[in-house]
Tab-separated table of C-alpha atoms in Angstrom:
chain	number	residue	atom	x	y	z
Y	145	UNK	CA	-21.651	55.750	5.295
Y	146	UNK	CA	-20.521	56.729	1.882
Y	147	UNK	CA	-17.532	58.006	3.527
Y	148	UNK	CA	-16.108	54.938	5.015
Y	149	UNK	CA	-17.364	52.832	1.703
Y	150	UNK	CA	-14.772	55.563	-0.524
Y	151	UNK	CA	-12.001	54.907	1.920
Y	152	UNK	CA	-12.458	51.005	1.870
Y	153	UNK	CA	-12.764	50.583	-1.702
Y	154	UNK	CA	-9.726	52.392	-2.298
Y	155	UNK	CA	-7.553	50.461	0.473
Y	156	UNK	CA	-8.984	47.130	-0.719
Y	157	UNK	CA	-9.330	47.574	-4.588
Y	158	UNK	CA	-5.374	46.835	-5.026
Y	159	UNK	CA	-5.664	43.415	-2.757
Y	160	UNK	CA	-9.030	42.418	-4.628
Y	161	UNK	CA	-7.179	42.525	-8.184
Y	162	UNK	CA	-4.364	40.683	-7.142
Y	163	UNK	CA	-6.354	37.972	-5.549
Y	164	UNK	CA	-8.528	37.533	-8.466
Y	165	UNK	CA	-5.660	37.129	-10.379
Y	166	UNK	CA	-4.317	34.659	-8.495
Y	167	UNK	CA	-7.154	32.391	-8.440
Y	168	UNK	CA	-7.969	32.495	-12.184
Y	169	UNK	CA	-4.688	31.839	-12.567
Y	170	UNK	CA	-4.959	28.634	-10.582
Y	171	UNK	CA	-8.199	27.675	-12.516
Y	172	UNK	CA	-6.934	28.078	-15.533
Y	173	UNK	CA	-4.096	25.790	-15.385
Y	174	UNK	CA	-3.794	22.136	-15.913
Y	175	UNK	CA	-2.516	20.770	-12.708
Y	176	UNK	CA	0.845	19.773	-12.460
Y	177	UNK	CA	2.928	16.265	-12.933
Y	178	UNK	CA	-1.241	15.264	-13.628
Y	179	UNK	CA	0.167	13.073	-16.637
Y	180	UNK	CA	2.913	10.932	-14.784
Y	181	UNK	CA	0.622	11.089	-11.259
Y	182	UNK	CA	-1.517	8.922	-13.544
Y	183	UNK	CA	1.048	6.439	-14.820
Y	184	UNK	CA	2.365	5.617	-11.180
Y	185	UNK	CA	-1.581	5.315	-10.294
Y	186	UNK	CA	-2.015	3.065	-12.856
Y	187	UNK	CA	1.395	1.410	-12.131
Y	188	UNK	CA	0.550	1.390	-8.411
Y	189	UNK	CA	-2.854	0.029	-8.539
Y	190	UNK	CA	-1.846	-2.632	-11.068
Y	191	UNK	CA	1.680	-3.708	-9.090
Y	192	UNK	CA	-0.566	-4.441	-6.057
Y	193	UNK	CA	-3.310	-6.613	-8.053
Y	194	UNK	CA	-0.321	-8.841	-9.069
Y	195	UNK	CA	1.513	-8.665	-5.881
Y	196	UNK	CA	-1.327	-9.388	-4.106
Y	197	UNK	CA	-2.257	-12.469	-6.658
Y	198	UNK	CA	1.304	-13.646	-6.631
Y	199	UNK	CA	1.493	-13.475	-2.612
Y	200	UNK	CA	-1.968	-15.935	-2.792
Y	201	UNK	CA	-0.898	-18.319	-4.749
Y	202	UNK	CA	2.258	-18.892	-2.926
Y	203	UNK	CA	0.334	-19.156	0.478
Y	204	UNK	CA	-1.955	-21.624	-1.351
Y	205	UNK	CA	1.679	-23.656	-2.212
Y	206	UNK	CA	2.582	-23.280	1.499
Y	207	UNK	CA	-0.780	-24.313	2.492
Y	208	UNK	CA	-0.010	-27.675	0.064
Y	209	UNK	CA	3.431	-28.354	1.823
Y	210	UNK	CA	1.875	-27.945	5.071
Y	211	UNK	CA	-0.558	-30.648	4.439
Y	212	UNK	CA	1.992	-33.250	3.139
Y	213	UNK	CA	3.247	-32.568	6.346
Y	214	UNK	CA	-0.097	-33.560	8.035
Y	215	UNK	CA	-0.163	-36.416	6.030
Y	216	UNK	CA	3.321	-37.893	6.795
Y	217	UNK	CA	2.460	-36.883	10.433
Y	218	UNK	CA	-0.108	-39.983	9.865
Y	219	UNK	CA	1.713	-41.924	7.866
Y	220	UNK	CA	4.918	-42.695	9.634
Y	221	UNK	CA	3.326	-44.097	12.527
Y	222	UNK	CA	0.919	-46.458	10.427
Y	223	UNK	CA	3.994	-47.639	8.907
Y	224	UNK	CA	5.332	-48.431	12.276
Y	225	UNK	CA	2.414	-50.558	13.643
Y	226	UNK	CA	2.888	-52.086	9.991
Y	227	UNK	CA	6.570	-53.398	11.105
Y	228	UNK	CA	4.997	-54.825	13.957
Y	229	UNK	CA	2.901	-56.821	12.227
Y	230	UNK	CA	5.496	-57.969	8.712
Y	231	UNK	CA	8.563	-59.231	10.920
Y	232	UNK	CA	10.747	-59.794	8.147
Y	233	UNK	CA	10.289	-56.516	6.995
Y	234	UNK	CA	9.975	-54.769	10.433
Y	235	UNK	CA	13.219	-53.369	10.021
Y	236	UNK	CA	13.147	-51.232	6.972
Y	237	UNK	CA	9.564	-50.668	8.040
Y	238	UNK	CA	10.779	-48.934	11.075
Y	239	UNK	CA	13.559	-47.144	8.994
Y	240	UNK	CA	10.823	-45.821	7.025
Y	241	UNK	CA	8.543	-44.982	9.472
Y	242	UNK	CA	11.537	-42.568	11.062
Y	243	UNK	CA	13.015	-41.322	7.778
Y	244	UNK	CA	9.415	-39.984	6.536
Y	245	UNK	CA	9.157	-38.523	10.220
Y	246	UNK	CA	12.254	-36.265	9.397
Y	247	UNK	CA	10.933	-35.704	6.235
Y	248	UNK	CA	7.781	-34.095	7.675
Y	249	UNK	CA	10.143	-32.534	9.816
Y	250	UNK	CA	11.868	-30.902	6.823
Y	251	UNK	CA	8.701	-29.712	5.824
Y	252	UNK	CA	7.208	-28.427	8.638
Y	253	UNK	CA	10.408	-26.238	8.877
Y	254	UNK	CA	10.241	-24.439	5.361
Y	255	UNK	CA	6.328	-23.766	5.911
Y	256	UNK	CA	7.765	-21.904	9.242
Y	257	UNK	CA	10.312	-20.287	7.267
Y	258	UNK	CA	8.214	-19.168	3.951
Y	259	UNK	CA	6.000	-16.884	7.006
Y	260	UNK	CA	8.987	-15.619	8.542
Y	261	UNK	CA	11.599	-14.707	6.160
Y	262	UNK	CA	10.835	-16.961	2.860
Y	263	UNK	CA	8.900	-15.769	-0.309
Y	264	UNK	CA	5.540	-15.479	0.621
Y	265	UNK	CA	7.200	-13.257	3.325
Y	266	UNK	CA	8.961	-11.105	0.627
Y	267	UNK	CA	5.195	-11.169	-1.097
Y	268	UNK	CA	3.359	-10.247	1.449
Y	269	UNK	CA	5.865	-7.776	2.368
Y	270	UNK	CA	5.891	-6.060	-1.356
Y	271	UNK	CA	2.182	-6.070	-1.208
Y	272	UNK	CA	2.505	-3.889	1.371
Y	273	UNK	CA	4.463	-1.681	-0.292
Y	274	UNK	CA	2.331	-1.184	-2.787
Y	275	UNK	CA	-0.342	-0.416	-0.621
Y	276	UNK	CA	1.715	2.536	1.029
Y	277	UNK	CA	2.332	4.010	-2.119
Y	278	UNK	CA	-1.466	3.863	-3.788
Y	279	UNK	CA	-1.896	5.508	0.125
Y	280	UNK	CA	0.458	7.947	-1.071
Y	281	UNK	CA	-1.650	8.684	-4.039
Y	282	UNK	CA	-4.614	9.113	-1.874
Y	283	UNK	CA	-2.897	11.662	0.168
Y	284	UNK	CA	-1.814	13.638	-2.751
Y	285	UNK	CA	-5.938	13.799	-3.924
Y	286	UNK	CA	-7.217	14.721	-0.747
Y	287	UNK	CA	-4.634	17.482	-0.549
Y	288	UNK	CA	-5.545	18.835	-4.151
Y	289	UNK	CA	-9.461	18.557	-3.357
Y	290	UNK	CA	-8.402	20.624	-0.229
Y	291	UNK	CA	-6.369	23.288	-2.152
Y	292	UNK	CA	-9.381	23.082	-5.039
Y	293	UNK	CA	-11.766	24.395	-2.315
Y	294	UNK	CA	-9.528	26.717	-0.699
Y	295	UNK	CA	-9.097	28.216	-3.848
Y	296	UNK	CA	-12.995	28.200	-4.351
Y	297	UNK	CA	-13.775	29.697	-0.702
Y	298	UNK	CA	-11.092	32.381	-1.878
Y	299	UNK	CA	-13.431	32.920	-5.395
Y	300	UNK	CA	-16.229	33.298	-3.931
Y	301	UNK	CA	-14.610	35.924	-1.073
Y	302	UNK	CA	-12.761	37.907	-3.394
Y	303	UNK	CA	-16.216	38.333	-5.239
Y	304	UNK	CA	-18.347	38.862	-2.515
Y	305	UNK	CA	-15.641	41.686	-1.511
Y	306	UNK	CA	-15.771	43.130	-5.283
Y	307	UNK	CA	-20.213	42.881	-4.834
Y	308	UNK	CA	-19.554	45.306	-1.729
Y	309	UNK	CA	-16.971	47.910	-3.382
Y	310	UNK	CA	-19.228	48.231	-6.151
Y	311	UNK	CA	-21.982	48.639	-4.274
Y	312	UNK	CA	-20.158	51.266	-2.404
Y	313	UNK	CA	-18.706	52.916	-5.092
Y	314	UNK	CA	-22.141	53.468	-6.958
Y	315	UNK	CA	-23.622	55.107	-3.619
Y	316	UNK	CA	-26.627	54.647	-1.172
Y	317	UNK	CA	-29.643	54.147	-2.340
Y	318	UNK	CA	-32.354	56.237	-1.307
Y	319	UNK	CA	-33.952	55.953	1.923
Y	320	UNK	CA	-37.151	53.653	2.563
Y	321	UNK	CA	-39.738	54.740	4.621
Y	322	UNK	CA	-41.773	52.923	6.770
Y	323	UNK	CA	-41.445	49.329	7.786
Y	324	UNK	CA	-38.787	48.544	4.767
Y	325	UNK	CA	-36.654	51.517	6.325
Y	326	UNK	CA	-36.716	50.579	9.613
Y	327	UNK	CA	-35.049	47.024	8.554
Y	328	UNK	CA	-32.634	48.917	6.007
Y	329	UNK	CA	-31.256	49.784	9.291
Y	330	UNK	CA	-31.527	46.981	11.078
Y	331	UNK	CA	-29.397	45.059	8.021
Y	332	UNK	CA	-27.019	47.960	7.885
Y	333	UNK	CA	-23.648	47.145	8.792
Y	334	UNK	CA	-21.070	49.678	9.495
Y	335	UNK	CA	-17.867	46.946	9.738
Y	336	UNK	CA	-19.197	45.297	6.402
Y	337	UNK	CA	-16.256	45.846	4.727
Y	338	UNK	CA	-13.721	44.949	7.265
Y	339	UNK	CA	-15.430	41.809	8.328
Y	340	UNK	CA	-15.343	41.163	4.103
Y	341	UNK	CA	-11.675	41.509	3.954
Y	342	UNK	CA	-10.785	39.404	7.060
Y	343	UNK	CA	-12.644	37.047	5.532
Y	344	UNK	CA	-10.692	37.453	2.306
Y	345	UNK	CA	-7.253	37.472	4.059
Y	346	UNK	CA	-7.904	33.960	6.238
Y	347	UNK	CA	-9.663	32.301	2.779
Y	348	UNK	CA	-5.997	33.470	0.831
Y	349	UNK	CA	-3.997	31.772	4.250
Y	350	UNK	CA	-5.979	28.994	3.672
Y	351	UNK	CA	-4.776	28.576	0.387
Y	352	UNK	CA	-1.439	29.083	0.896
Y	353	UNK	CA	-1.484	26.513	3.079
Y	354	UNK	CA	-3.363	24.134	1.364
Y	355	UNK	CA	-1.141	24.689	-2.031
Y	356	UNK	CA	2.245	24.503	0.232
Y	357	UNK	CA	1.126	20.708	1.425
Y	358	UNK	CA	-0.349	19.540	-1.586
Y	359	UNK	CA	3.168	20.576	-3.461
Y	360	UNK	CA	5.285	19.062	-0.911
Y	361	UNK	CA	3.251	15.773	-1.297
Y	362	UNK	CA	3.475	15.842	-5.272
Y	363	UNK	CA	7.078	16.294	-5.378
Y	364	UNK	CA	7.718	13.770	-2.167
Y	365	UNK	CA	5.530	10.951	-4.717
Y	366	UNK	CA	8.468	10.837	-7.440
Y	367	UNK	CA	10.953	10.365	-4.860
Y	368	UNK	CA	8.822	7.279	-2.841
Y	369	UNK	CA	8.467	6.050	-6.884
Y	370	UNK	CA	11.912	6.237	-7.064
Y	371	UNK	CA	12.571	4.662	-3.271
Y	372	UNK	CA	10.235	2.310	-3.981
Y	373	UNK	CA	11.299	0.975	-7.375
Y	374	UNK	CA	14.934	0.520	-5.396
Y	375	UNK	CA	13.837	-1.373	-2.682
Y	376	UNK	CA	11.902	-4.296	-4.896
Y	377	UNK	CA	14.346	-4.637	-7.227
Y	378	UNK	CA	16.773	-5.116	-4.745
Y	379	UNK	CA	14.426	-6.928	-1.836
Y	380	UNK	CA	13.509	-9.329	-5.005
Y	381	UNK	CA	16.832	-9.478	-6.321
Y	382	UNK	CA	17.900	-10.564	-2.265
Y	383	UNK	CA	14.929	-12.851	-1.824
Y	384	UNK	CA	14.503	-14.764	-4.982
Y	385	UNK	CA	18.470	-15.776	-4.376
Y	386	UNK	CA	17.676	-16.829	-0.736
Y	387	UNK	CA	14.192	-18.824	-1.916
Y	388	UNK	CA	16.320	-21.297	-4.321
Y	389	UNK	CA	19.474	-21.597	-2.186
Y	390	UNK	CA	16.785	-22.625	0.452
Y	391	UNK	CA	14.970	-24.481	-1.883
Y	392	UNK	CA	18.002	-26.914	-3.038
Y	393	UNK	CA	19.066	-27.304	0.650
Y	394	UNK	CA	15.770	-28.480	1.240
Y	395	UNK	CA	15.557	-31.040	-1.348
Y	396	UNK	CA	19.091	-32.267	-0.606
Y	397	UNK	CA	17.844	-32.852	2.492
Y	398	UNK	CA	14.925	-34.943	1.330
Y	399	UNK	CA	17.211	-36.872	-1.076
Y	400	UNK	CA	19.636	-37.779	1.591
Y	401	UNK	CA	16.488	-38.927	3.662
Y	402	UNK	CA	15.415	-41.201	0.576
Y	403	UNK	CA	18.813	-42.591	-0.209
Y	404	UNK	CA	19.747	-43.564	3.278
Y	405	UNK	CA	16.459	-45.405	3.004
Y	406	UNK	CA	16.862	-47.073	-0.443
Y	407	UNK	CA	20.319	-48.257	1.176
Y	408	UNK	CA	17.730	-50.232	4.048
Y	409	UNK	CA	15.184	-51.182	1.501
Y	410	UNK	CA	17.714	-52.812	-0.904
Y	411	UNK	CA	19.032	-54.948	1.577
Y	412	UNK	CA	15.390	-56.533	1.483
Y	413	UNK	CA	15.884	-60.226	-0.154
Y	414	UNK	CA	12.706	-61.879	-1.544
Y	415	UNK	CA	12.613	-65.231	-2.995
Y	416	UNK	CA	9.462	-66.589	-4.833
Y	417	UNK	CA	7.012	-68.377	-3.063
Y	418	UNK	CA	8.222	-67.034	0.341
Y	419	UNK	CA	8.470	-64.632	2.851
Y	420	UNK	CA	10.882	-61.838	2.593
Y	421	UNK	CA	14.349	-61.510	4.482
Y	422	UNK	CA	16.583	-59.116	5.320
Y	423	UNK	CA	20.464	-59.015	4.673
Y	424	UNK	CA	22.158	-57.487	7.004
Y	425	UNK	CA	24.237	-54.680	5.493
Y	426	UNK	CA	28.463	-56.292	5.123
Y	427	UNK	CA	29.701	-53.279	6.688
């Protein structure tokens, strides 16, 4: 027994340094990037708050024009069964009835275009984003927590392998008699100390692993900062352009509604004391 401890403690001593070594030198290390990880989470977390906010309110704008839609959806018909009932005024009744028809019309189309390509579509979309990258972050902790206990599980194996050399080194004990001896021998285990080191040897491959993916995912974070920061400004810079070019074509839509029907409602002559006329237009 004290033969094949010797020749075990002097194959393993060499691995049993260098692994001990190697984990205090992990613990006693701050871990790195730690300081700008924690600007970008508090960048990240705070982006998609206002994102998220900004995305809301502009739905809750959407939500507004879709209703003056509904609205206008009831009143241009009770402005036609109004022209039925005012014959002088039936006919810029009726005009009116049809122009705030297209107007709804107008409406109902940006409300379908803010979902589908509009700025509560860049909003939501950005939101997103920033959702992907605080998932990012959350990736990058669970791979540290794993490399943290890989490096733990290969603590505590490199000591229990150090308990066993020592205990080795210093020599059997002398024998017990009786019922104590009996289980001595029972508990005695001749591949002890190769079953130790296997154990030592997956724990390190473990952490090799572990400290290979959670370095690839800290240095792949500063380049999705970087893609990200890219892709706003220039989805934003894209978007906000296409929101008020969209915006002005929409209102000179709705002013070319209203003037064709101040044209119809200034032809409307009124004389005191009786009922209104209409003037036919001289072209």
């Amino acid at each position: 027994k004290n033969a094949t401890g010797s020749s075990w403690l002097g194959a393993l001593f060499d691995g049993t340094q260098e692994s001990l070594k190697s984990v205090q030198s992990l613990m006693a290390h701050k871990v790195p990037d730690e300081e700008a990880i924690e600007r970008v989470r508090a960048f990240a977390a705070n982006y998609a708050t206002i994102a998220s906010a900004s995305a809301s309110k502009q739905h809750a704008a959407v939500r507004t024009q879709a209703d003056m839609a509904s609205d206008l959806r009831q009143l241009a018909p009770a402005l036609d069964m109004l022209s039925q009932s005012e014959t002088e005024l039936s006919l810029p009744l009726t005009h009116m009835a049809a122009a705030l028809d297209r107007v709804k019309e107008l409406h109902l189309a940006r409300v379908q275009a803010e979902h589908v390509c509009g700025l509560s579509a860049l909003l939501a979309f950005n939101t997103g984003m920033a959702t992907a990258l605080n998932e990012v972050l959350a990736n990058r902790d669970a791979a540290l927590l794993q490399y943290q206990k890989a490096a733990a599980a290969l603590d505590a194996s490199t000591k229990e392998r150090q308990r066993w050399q020592e205990a080795e080194h210093s020599g059997a004990p002398s024998p017990r008699s009786g019922v104590l001896g009996k289980l001595d021998e029972l508990m005695y285990d001749p591949q002890k100390g190769s079953k130790v080191e296997v154990r030592v040897k997956e724990a390190d491959a473990e952490l090799s692993a572990a400290k290979e993916r959670w370095e690839a995912i800290s240095t792949s974070i500063h380049t999705e900062v970087d893609r990200f920061h890219r892709q706003t400004n220039a989805d934003f810079s894209r978007g906000l352009r296409e929101h008020v070019l969209e915006q002005l074509e929409f209102e000179q839509a709705q002013q070319r509604e209203w003037e064709q029907l101040l044209d119809i409602v200034e032809r409307v002559e009124t004389v005191p004391g009786t009922a209104a006329s209409f003037r036919p237009s001289s072209s």
